[in-house]
PDB file of C-alpha atoms in Angstrom:
ATOM      1  CA  GLY A   1    -153.398 -16.855  65.988  1.00 37.00           C
ATOM      2  CA  VAL A   2    -151.539 -13.965  64.817  1.00 37.00           C
ATOM      3  CA  GLY A   3    -152.412 -13.023  68.381  1.00 41.00           C
ATOM      4  CA  ASP A   4    -150.566 -16.302  70.274  1.00 39.00           C
ATOM      5  CA  ASP A   5    -147.427 -16.157  68.117  1.00 39.00           C
ATOM      6  CA  ASP A   6    -146.941 -12.673  68.648  1.00 40.00           C
ATOM      7  CA  ALA A   7    -147.321 -13.198  72.609  1.00 38.00           C
ATOM      8  CA  LEU A   8    -145.246 -16.159  72.053  1.00 39.00           C
ATOM      9  CA  ARG A   9    -142.479 -13.409  70.386  1.00 38.00           C
ATOM     10  CA  GLY A  10    -142.828 -10.924  72.763  1.00 37.00           C
ATOM     11  CA  VAL A  11    -140.902 -13.606  75.120  1.00 36.00           C
ATOM     12  CA  ASP A  12    -137.256 -13.044  75.351  1.00 33.00           C
ATOM     13  CA  HIS A  13    -135.398 -16.048  73.174  1.00 33.00           C
ATOM     14  CA  ALA A  14    -132.949 -15.948  75.913  1.00 32.00           C
ATOM     15  CA  LEU A  15    -135.980 -17.510  78.680  1.00 34.00           C
ATOM     16  CA  ALA A  16    -137.859 -20.445  78.118  1.00 36.00           C
ATOM     17  CA  ALA A  17    -141.670 -20.177  79.579  1.00 37.00           C
ATOM     18  CA  ARG A  18    -144.151 -22.839  79.850  1.00 38.00           C
ATOM     19  CA  VAL A  19    -147.577 -22.080  78.280  1.00 34.00           C
ATOM     20  CA  VAL A  20    -150.766 -22.709  79.795  1.00 33.00           C
ATOM     21  CA  ALA A  21    -152.890 -24.198  76.802  1.00 33.00           C
ATOM     22  CA  GLY A  22    -156.522 -22.641  76.179  1.00 32.00           C
ATOM     23  CA  PRO A  23    -159.629 -25.204  75.531  1.00 32.00           C
ATOM     24  CA  GLY A  24    -158.250 -27.892  73.312  1.00 37.00           C
ATOM     25  CA  ASP A  25    -154.957 -27.344  73.580  1.00 34.00           C
ATOM     26  CA  GLN A  26    -154.813 -25.303  70.484  1.00 32.00           C
ATOM     27  CA  ARG A  27    -154.079 -21.688  71.452  1.00 31.00           C
ATOM     28  CA  ALA A  28    -151.875 -20.170  74.014  1.00 33.00           C
ATOM     29  CA  ASP A  29    -154.251 -18.318  76.644  1.00 33.00           C
ATOM     30  CA  GLY A  30    -151.263 -17.488  78.482  1.00 34.00           C
ATOM     31  CA  LEU A  31    -148.011 -17.163  79.970  1.00 34.00           C
ATOM     32  CA  HIS A  32    -147.611 -19.194  82.970  1.00 36.00           C
ATOM     33  CA  GLY A  33    -144.357 -20.527  85.790  1.00 36.00           C
ATOM     34  CA  LEU A  34    -140.735 -18.841  86.237  1.00 33.00           C
ATOM     35  CA  LEU A  35    -139.336 -17.853  83.020  1.00 33.00           C
ATOM     36  CA  ALA A  36    -135.700 -18.883  84.287  1.00 35.00           C
ATOM     37  CA  ARG A  37    -134.608 -21.876  82.049  1.00 38.00           C
ATOM     38  CA  ARG A  38    -132.330 -20.221  79.478  1.00 36.00           C
ATOM     39  CA  ALA A  39    -133.276 -21.239  76.069  1.00 37.00           C
ATOM     40  CA  ASP A  40    -130.328 -22.426  74.497  1.00 37.00           C
ATOM     41  CA  HIS A  41    -128.991 -25.810  73.141  1.00 36.00           C
ATOM     42  CA  ARG A  42    -129.213 -27.165  76.528  1.00 38.00           C
ATOM     43  CA  PHE A  43    -132.865 -27.445  77.094  1.00 41.00           C
ATOM     44  CA  LYS A  44    -134.489 -29.043  73.487  1.00 42.00           C
ATOM     45  CA  VAL A  45    -137.942 -27.944  74.173  1.00 46.00           C
ATOM     46  CA  ALA A  46    -138.854 -24.812  76.562  1.00 43.00           C
ATOM     47  CA  VAL A  47    -142.552 -25.017  76.900  1.00 43.00           C
ATOM     48  CA  VAL A  48    -145.072 -28.340  76.890  1.00 45.00           C
ATOM     49  CA  GLY A  49    -148.541 -29.001  77.106  1.00 49.00           C
ATOM     50  CA  LYS A  50    -151.012 -32.106  77.115  1.00 54.00           C
ATOM     51  CA  SER A  51    -151.229 -32.136  73.000  1.00 56.00           C
ATOM     52  CA  SER A  52    -148.948 -29.079  72.353  1.00 57.00           C
ATOM     53  CA  LEU A  53    -145.404 -27.497  73.280  1.00 60.00           C
ATOM     54  CA  VAL A  54    -143.660 -24.820  72.294  1.00 55.00           C
ATOM     55  CA  ASP A  55    -140.168 -24.743  70.584  1.00 58.00           C
ATOM     56  CA  LEU A  56    -136.667 -22.338  71.301  1.00 54.00           C
ATOM     57  CA  THR A  57    -138.001 -20.169  68.435  1.00 58.00           C
ATOM     58  CA  GLY A  58    -141.520 -20.126  70.002  1.00 57.00           C
ATOM     59  CA  ARG A  59    -143.715 -21.140  67.734  1.00 63.00           C
ATOM     60  CA  LEU A  60    -146.480 -23.499  68.800  1.00 63.00           C
ATOM     61  CA  ARG A  61    -146.536 -27.181  67.325  1.00 71.00           C
ATOM     62  CA  ARG A  62    -149.049 -29.043  68.084  1.00 80.00           C
ATOM     63  CA  ARG A  63    -148.520 -32.981  69.589  1.00 83.00           C
ATOM     64  CA  PRO A  64    -149.221 -35.501  66.535  1.00 90.00           C
ATOM     65  CA  SER A  65    -152.748 -37.554  67.898  1.00 92.00           C
ATOM     66  CA  ARG A  66    -152.682 -41.418  69.309  1.00 94.00           C
ATOM     67  CA  GLU A  67    -153.877 -42.570  65.853  1.00 96.00           C
ATOM     68  CA  GLN A  68    -150.784 -40.637  64.152  1.00 96.00           C
ATOM     69  CA  ALA A  69    -148.450 -42.060  66.609  1.00 97.00           C
ATOM     70  CA  LEU A  70    -149.975 -45.542  66.225  1.00 98.00           C
ATOM     71  CA  GLU A  71    -149.901 -45.548  62.700  1.00 98.00           C
ATOM     72  CA  ALA A  72    -145.831 -44.475  63.104  1.00 98.00           C
ATOM     73  CA  VAL A  73    -145.210 -47.683  65.564  1.00 98.00           C
ATOM     74  CA  ARG A  74    -146.805 -50.119  62.952  1.00 98.00           C
ATOM     75  CA  THR A  75    -144.353 -48.607  60.436  1.00 98.00           C
ATOM     76  CA  LEU A  76    -141.358 -48.955  62.298  1.00 97.00           C
ATOM     77  CA  ILE A  77    -142.411 -52.538  63.181  1.00 98.00           C
ATOM     78  CA  ALA A  78    -142.740 -53.011  59.291  1.00 98.00           C
ATOM     79  CA  TYR A  79    -139.906 -51.582  58.665  1.00 98.00           C
ATOM     80  CA  ALA A  80    -138.150 -53.914  60.706  1.00 97.00           C
ATOM     81  CA  GLY A  81    -139.180 -57.135  58.825  1.00 97.00           C
ATOM     82  CA  ASP A  82    -142.222 -57.635  60.747  1.00 97.00           C
ATOM     83  CA  ASP A  83    -145.964 -57.559  60.078  1.00 98.00           C
ATOM     84  CA  PRO A  84    -147.901 -55.433  62.214  1.00 98.00           C
ATOM     85  CA  ASP A  85    -150.775 -57.033  61.789  1.00 98.00           C
ATOM     86  CA  ARG A  86    -149.490 -60.535  63.017  1.00 97.00           C
ATOM     87  CA  PRO A  87    -151.394 -61.319  66.184  1.00 97.00           C
ATOM     88  CA  GLY A  88    -148.049 -61.201  68.344  1.00 97.00           C
ATOM     89  CA  VAL A  89    -147.456 -57.646  67.832  1.00 97.00           C
ATOM     90  CA  VAL A  90    -151.101 -56.039  66.722  1.00 98.00           C
ATOM     91  CA  ASP A  91    -151.015 -54.484  69.644  1.00 98.00           C
ATOM     92  CA  THR A  92    -148.016 -54.102  70.339  1.00 98.00           C
ATOM     93  CA  PRO A  93    -148.832 -50.006  68.604  1.00 98.00           C
ATOM     94  CA  GLU A  94    -150.703 -49.316  71.815  1.00 98.00           C
ATOM     95  CA  ARG A  95    -148.558 -50.720  74.434  1.00 98.00           C
ATOM     96  CA  VAL A  96    -145.696 -48.873  72.883  1.00 98.00           C
ATOM     97  CA  LEU A  97    -147.318 -45.444  73.387  1.00 97.00           C
ATOM     98  CA  ASP A  98    -148.769 -46.603  76.989  1.00 97.00           C
ATOM     99  CA  ALA A  99    -145.078 -46.871  77.606  1.00 97.00           C
ATOM    100  CA  TYR A 100    -143.970 -43.726  76.242  1.00 97.00           C
ATOM    101  CA  ALA A 101    -146.523 -41.785  78.475  1.00 95.00           C
ATOM    102  CA  GLU A 102    -144.392 -42.954  81.130  1.00 96.00           C
ATOM    103  CA  TRP A 103    -141.135 -43.411  79.771  1.00 97.00           C
ATOM    104  CA  PHE A 104    -141.305 -39.416  78.735  1.00 96.00           C
ATOM    105  CA  GLU A 105    -144.147 -37.888  81.736  1.00 95.00           C
ATOM    106  CA  GLY A 106    -141.274 -35.795  82.244  1.00 95.00           C
ATOM    107  CA  TYR A 107    -142.393 -32.705  79.378  1.00 92.00           C
ATOM    108  CA  ASP A 108    -145.747 -32.463  81.039  1.00 91.00           C
ATOM    109  CA  VAL A 109    -144.100 -31.490  84.077  1.00 92.00           C
ATOM    110  CA  ASP A 110    -142.855 -28.244  85.479  1.00 93.00           C
ATOM    111  CA  PRO A 111    -139.416 -28.763  87.529  1.00 94.00           C
ATOM    112  CA  ALA A 112    -140.318 -25.725  88.871  1.00 92.00           C
ATOM    113  CA  GLU A 113    -143.075 -25.734  90.259  1.00 93.00           C
ATOM    114  CA  VAL A 114    -142.145 -29.392  92.302  1.00 94.00           C
ATOM    115  CA  LEU A 115    -139.889 -26.703  93.726  1.00 94.00           C
ATOM    116  CA  ALA A 116    -141.629 -23.864  94.318  1.00 91.00           C
ATOM    117  CA  ARG A 117    -142.617 -25.480  98.016  1.00 86.00           C
ATOM    118  CA  THR A 118    -139.762 -24.574 100.230  1.00 85.00           C
ATOM    119  CA  PHE A 119    -139.261 -24.301 103.697  1.00 81.00           C
ATOM    120  CA  GLN A 120    -138.084 -20.503 104.505  1.00 72.00           C
ATOM    121  CA  GLY A 121    -136.511 -19.369 107.776  1.00 59.00           C
ATOM    122  CA  ARG A 122    -132.960 -20.188 109.299  1.00 57.00           C
ATOM    123  CA  THR A 123    -132.609 -23.101 111.139  1.00 64.00           C
ATOM    124  CA  GLY A 124    -128.670 -22.881 111.657  1.00 72.00           C
ATOM    125  CA  TYR A 125    -128.187 -25.541 109.230  1.00 77.00           C
ATOM    126  CA  ASP A 126    -125.357 -24.669 106.675  1.00 80.00           C
ATOM    127  CA  HIS A 127    -123.822 -27.664 105.603  1.00 90.00           C
ATOM    128  CA  LEU A 128    -123.924 -30.028 102.868  1.00 93.00           C
ATOM    129  CA  VAL A 129    -127.335 -31.831 102.273  1.00 95.00           C
ATOM    130  CA  MET A 130    -127.125 -35.048  99.831  1.00 97.00           C
ATOM    131  CA  LEU A 131    -128.758 -37.410  98.452  1.00 97.00           C
ATOM    132  CA  ARG A 132    -127.305 -41.012  97.219  1.00 97.00           C
ATOM    133  CA  ASP A 133    -127.921 -43.716  94.901  1.00 97.00           C
ATOM    134  CA  ILE A 134    -131.201 -41.753  93.044  1.00 98.00           C
ATOM    135  CA  GLU A 135    -132.434 -44.031  89.934  1.00 97.00           C
ATOM    136  CA  VAL A 136    -131.569 -42.674  86.714  1.00 98.00           C
ATOM    137  CA  GLU A 137    -134.026 -44.435  83.812  1.00 97.00           C
ATOM    138  CA  SER A 138    -133.228 -42.102  80.595  1.00 97.00           C
ATOM    139  CA  HIS A 139    -133.812 -42.511  76.893  1.00 97.00           C
ATOM    140  CA  CYS A 140    -130.669 -41.391  74.832  1.00 96.00           C
ATOM    141  CA  GLU A 141    -131.482 -38.519  72.238  1.00 95.00           C
ATOM    142  CA  HIS A 142    -129.645 -39.836  69.325  1.00 95.00           C
ATOM    143  CA  HIS A 143    -131.051 -43.621  68.854  1.00 95.00           C
ATOM    144  CA  MET A 144    -133.950 -43.885  71.685  1.00 95.00           C
ATOM    145  CA  ALA A 145    -131.865 -46.174  73.664  1.00 95.00           C
ATOM    146  CA  PRO A 146    -132.049 -45.943  77.362  1.00 96.00           C
ATOM    147  CA  PHE A 147    -129.743 -45.444  79.344  1.00 95.00           C
ATOM    148  CA  LEU A 148    -129.882 -46.662  82.846  1.00 97.00           C
ATOM    149  CA  GLY A 149    -127.519 -45.525  86.364  1.00 97.00           C
ATOM    150  CA  LYS A 150    -127.999 -43.510  89.486  1.00 98.00           C
ATOM    151  CA  ALA A 151    -127.825 -39.972  90.536  1.00 98.00           C
ATOM    152  CA  TYR A 152    -126.355 -38.096  93.604  1.00 98.00           C
ATOM    153  CA  VAL A 153    -127.244 -34.585  93.912  1.00 98.00           C
ATOM    154  CA  ALA A 154    -126.255 -32.216  96.946  1.00 98.00           C
ATOM    155  CA  TYR A 155    -127.337 -28.594  98.050  1.00 97.00           C
ATOM    156  CA  VAL A 156    -125.714 -26.068 100.738  1.00 96.00           C
ATOM    157  CA  PRO A 157    -128.974 -24.420 102.240  1.00 93.00           C
ATOM    158  CA  THR A 158    -129.046 -20.872 102.785  1.00 91.00           C
ATOM    159  CA  ASN A 159    -132.537 -19.007 104.150  1.00 82.00           C
ATOM    160  CA  ARG A 160    -134.624 -22.092 101.696  1.00 86.00           C
ATOM    161  CA  VAL A 161    -134.758 -25.702 102.159  1.00 88.00           C
ATOM    162  CA  VAL A 162    -136.966 -28.337 100.061  1.00 91.00           C
ATOM    163  CA  GLY A 163    -138.587 -31.493 101.296  1.00 92.00           C
ATOM    164  CA  ILE A 164    -135.382 -34.416  99.927  1.00 93.00           C
ATOM    165  CA  SER A 165    -138.394 -36.371  97.667  1.00 95.00           C
ATOM    166  CA  LYS A 166    -138.665 -33.426  95.768  1.00 96.00           C
ATOM    167  CA  LEU A 167    -135.134 -33.332  94.378  1.00 97.00           C
ATOM    168  CA  ALA A 168    -135.299 -36.883  93.882  1.00 97.00           C
ATOM    169  CA  ARG A 169    -138.708 -35.751  91.764  1.00 97.00           C
ATOM    170  CA  VAL A 170    -136.300 -33.191  89.868  1.00 97.00           C
ATOM    171  CA  VAL A 171    -133.849 -35.466  88.692  1.00 98.00           C
ATOM    172  CA  GLU A 172    -137.104 -38.075  87.330  1.00 97.00           C
ATOM    173  CA  ILE A 173    -138.994 -34.920  85.706  1.00 97.00           C
ATOM    174  CA  PHE A 174    -135.260 -33.891  83.746  1.00 97.00           C
ATOM    175  CA  ALA A 175    -134.448 -37.990  82.870  1.00 98.00           C
ATOM    176  CA  ARG A 176    -137.991 -38.707  81.890  1.00 97.00           C
ATOM    177  CA  ARG A 177    -137.564 -36.714  78.365  1.00 96.00           C
ATOM    178  CA  PHE A 178    -134.901 -37.668  75.422  1.00 96.00           C
ATOM    179  CA  GLN A 179    -131.238 -36.721  76.788  1.00 97.00           C
ATOM    180  CA  ASN A 180    -128.395 -36.845  76.856  1.00 96.00           C
ATOM    181  CA  GLN A 181    -125.806 -37.686  80.164  1.00 97.00           C
ATOM    182  CA  GLU A 182    -124.563 -33.724  79.981  1.00 97.00           C
ATOM    183  CA  THR A 183    -127.425 -32.012  79.240  1.00 96.00           C
ATOM    184  CA  LEU A 184    -129.209 -33.681  82.250  1.00 97.00           C
ATOM    185  CA  THR A 185    -126.440 -33.391  85.091  1.00 98.00           C
ATOM    186  CA  LEU A 186    -126.742 -29.914  83.813  1.00 97.00           C
ATOM    187  CA  GLN A 187    -130.028 -28.982  83.961  1.00 97.00           C
ATOM    188  CA  ILE A 188    -130.714 -30.839  87.653  1.00 97.00           C
ATOM    189  CA  ALA A 189    -127.872 -28.217  88.901  1.00 97.00           C
ATOM    190  CA  GLU A 190    -129.272 -25.528  87.088  1.00 96.00           C
ATOM    191  CA  ALA A 191    -133.365 -25.894  88.860  1.00 96.00           C
ATOM    192  CA  ILE A 192    -132.117 -26.561  91.966  1.00 96.00           C
ATOM    193  CA  GLN A 193    -129.652 -23.570  91.926  1.00 96.00           C
ATOM    194  CA  GLY A 194    -132.220 -21.611  90.443  1.00 94.00           C
ATOM    195  CA  ALA A 195    -135.138 -22.320  92.470  1.00 93.00           C
ATOM    196  CA  LEU A 196    -133.602 -22.502  95.944  1.00 93.00           C
ATOM    197  CA  ASN A 197    -130.615 -19.520  95.643  1.00 93.00           C
ATOM    198  CA  PRO A 198    -128.533 -22.140  97.748  1.00 95.00           C
ATOM    199  CA  ALA A 199    -124.932 -21.526  98.029  1.00 96.00           C
ATOM    200  CA  GLY A 200    -123.764 -24.560  96.034  1.00 97.00           C
ATOM    201  CA  VAL A 201    -125.175 -27.242  93.869  1.00 98.00           C
ATOM    202  CA  GLY A 202    -123.004 -30.538  93.417  1.00 98.00           C
ATOM    203  CA  VAL A 203    -124.698 -33.559  90.925  1.00 98.00           C
ATOM    204  CA  LEU A 204    -123.129 -36.526  89.867  1.00 98.00           C
ATOM    205  CA  ILE A 205    -124.580 -39.148  87.378  1.00 98.00           C
ATOM    206  CA  ASP A 206    -123.350 -42.464  86.791  1.00 97.00           C
ATOM    207  CA  ALA A 207    -125.220 -44.500  83.922  1.00 97.00           C
ATOM    208  CA  GLU A 208    -125.094 -46.928  81.490  1.00 95.00           C
ATOM    209  CA  HIS A 209    -125.869 -46.409  77.815  1.00 94.00           C
ATOM    210  CA  GLN A 210    -127.605 -48.919  75.837  1.00 92.00           C
ATOM    211  CA  CYS A 211    -126.881 -47.088  72.680  1.00 91.00           C
ATOM    212  CA  MET A 212    -123.090 -48.426  73.513  1.00 90.00           C
ATOM    213  CA  THR A 213    -123.617 -51.855  74.856  1.00 89.00           C
ATOM    214  CA  THR A 214    -126.263 -53.144  72.532  1.00 91.00           C
ATOM    215  CA  ARG A 215    -125.334 -51.920  69.359  1.00 88.00           C
ATOM    216  CA  GLY A 216    -122.218 -49.952  67.737  1.00 86.00           C
ATOM    217  CA  LEU A 217    -119.037 -50.624  69.700  1.00 85.00           C
ATOM    218  CA  ARG A 218    -120.956 -53.550  72.154  1.00 88.00           C
ATOM    219  CA  HIS A 219    -118.931 -52.725  75.184  1.00 87.00           C
ATOM    220  CA  LYS A 220    -120.632 -53.850  77.916  1.00 87.00           C
ATOM    221  CA  HIS A 221    -120.108 -52.707  81.937  1.00 87.00           C
ATOM    222  CA  VAL A 222    -119.106 -49.163  80.382  1.00 91.00           C
ATOM    223  CA  SER A 223    -120.420 -46.480  82.570  1.00 93.00           C
ATOM    224  CA  THR A 224    -120.215 -42.811  81.832  1.00 95.00           C
ATOM    225  CA  ILE A 225    -119.875 -40.103  84.356  1.00 96.00           C
ATOM    226  CA  THR A 226    -120.853 -36.446  84.566  1.00 98.00           C
ATOM    227  CA  THR A 227    -120.831 -33.544  86.757  1.00 97.00           C
ATOM    228  CA  GLN A 228    -121.930 -30.511  87.519  1.00 98.00           C
ATOM    229  CA  PHE A 229    -121.315 -28.045  90.560  1.00 98.00           C
ATOM    230  CA  THR A 230    -122.109 -24.643  91.025  1.00 98.00           C
ATOM    231  CA  GLY A 231    -121.440 -21.834  93.779  1.00 97.00           C
ATOM    232  CA  VAL A 232    -119.316 -23.246  97.124  1.00 97.00           C
ATOM    233  CA  PHE A 233    -118.899 -26.783  95.160  1.00 97.00           C
ATOM    234  CA  LYS A 234    -116.847 -24.980  92.215  1.00 96.00           C
ATOM    235  CA  THR A 235    -115.349 -23.156  94.434  1.00 97.00           C
ATOM    236  CA  ASP A 236    -114.334 -24.869  97.547  1.00 97.00           C
ATOM    237  CA  LYS A 237    -112.455 -27.753  96.310  1.00 96.00           C
ATOM    238  CA  ALA A 238    -112.770 -29.202  99.928  1.00 96.00           C
ATOM    239  CA  LEU A 239    -116.339 -29.695 100.122  1.00 97.00           C
ATOM    240  CA  GLN A 240    -116.316 -30.633  96.219  1.00 97.00           C
ATOM    241  CA  GLU A 241    -114.109 -33.534  97.262  1.00 96.00           C
ATOM    242  CA  ARG A 242    -116.432 -34.299  99.962  1.00 96.00           C
ATOM    243  CA  PHE A 243    -119.048 -34.510  97.964  1.00 97.00           C
ATOM    244  CA  LEU A 244    -117.746 -36.829  95.207  1.00 97.00           C
ATOM    245  CA  ARG A 245    -116.407 -39.209  98.401  1.00 96.00           C
ATOM    246  CA  PHE A 246    -119.770 -39.504  99.202  1.00 96.00           C
ATOM    247  CA  THR A 247    -120.698 -41.013  96.203  1.00 96.00           C
ATOM    248  CA  GLN A 248    -118.840 -43.657  96.821  1.00 92.00           C
ATOM    249  CA  ARG A 249    -119.239 -46.826  98.752  1.00 66.00           C
ATOM    250  CA  GLY A 250    -116.835 -48.411 101.936  1.00 52.00           C
TER     251      GLY A 250
END
């Protein structure tokens, strides 16, 4: 309705917010969550619900129905040159949608909520906390092909710490969306920095992109490395080098 549009346009377009959908997910009843993620080119979708989302212009958009999505997969099967009614692929659209529900579940999870449960109070520990070899399973936003690899995430706490599993979960949430690796690396760092306000955050991702290994140039075993640093990881070169050493084996 008009009221919904006005409410959404009232949100500063320099910010992104998660909308809590109303009955039937057809209207936005209110804004919920942190207005902390910048709505620029790095955040393609600012707001997501189970059957609706808000794009960066502040407009509420409906997700296609399951039947529409099934028909789209059938169309792609036919476009590839096969018969969507052939016994071997007749159930493929259902399987594809089930797979999509797993591969892209990150659109339905707010990383700010995952990081909201922290432990406050200084423990005297003010050095690097790091997770290595976090599995990255994402899909290239340009070709919808997987890119797979590892993430290394570290932060230097101040007065707030978070359960280490939450750091891995944040990687998973952002990875389970259409992505490019540079954006993924940045989003992870900014989410942790914004939620915990640590002295600094370091993120490194090393991944192989199947849009390059299985098509186009077809170069096998070529990996892409991206890094993002905030706070002391950016200003303290010794700490940055220590982080980078810890990403290596041996």
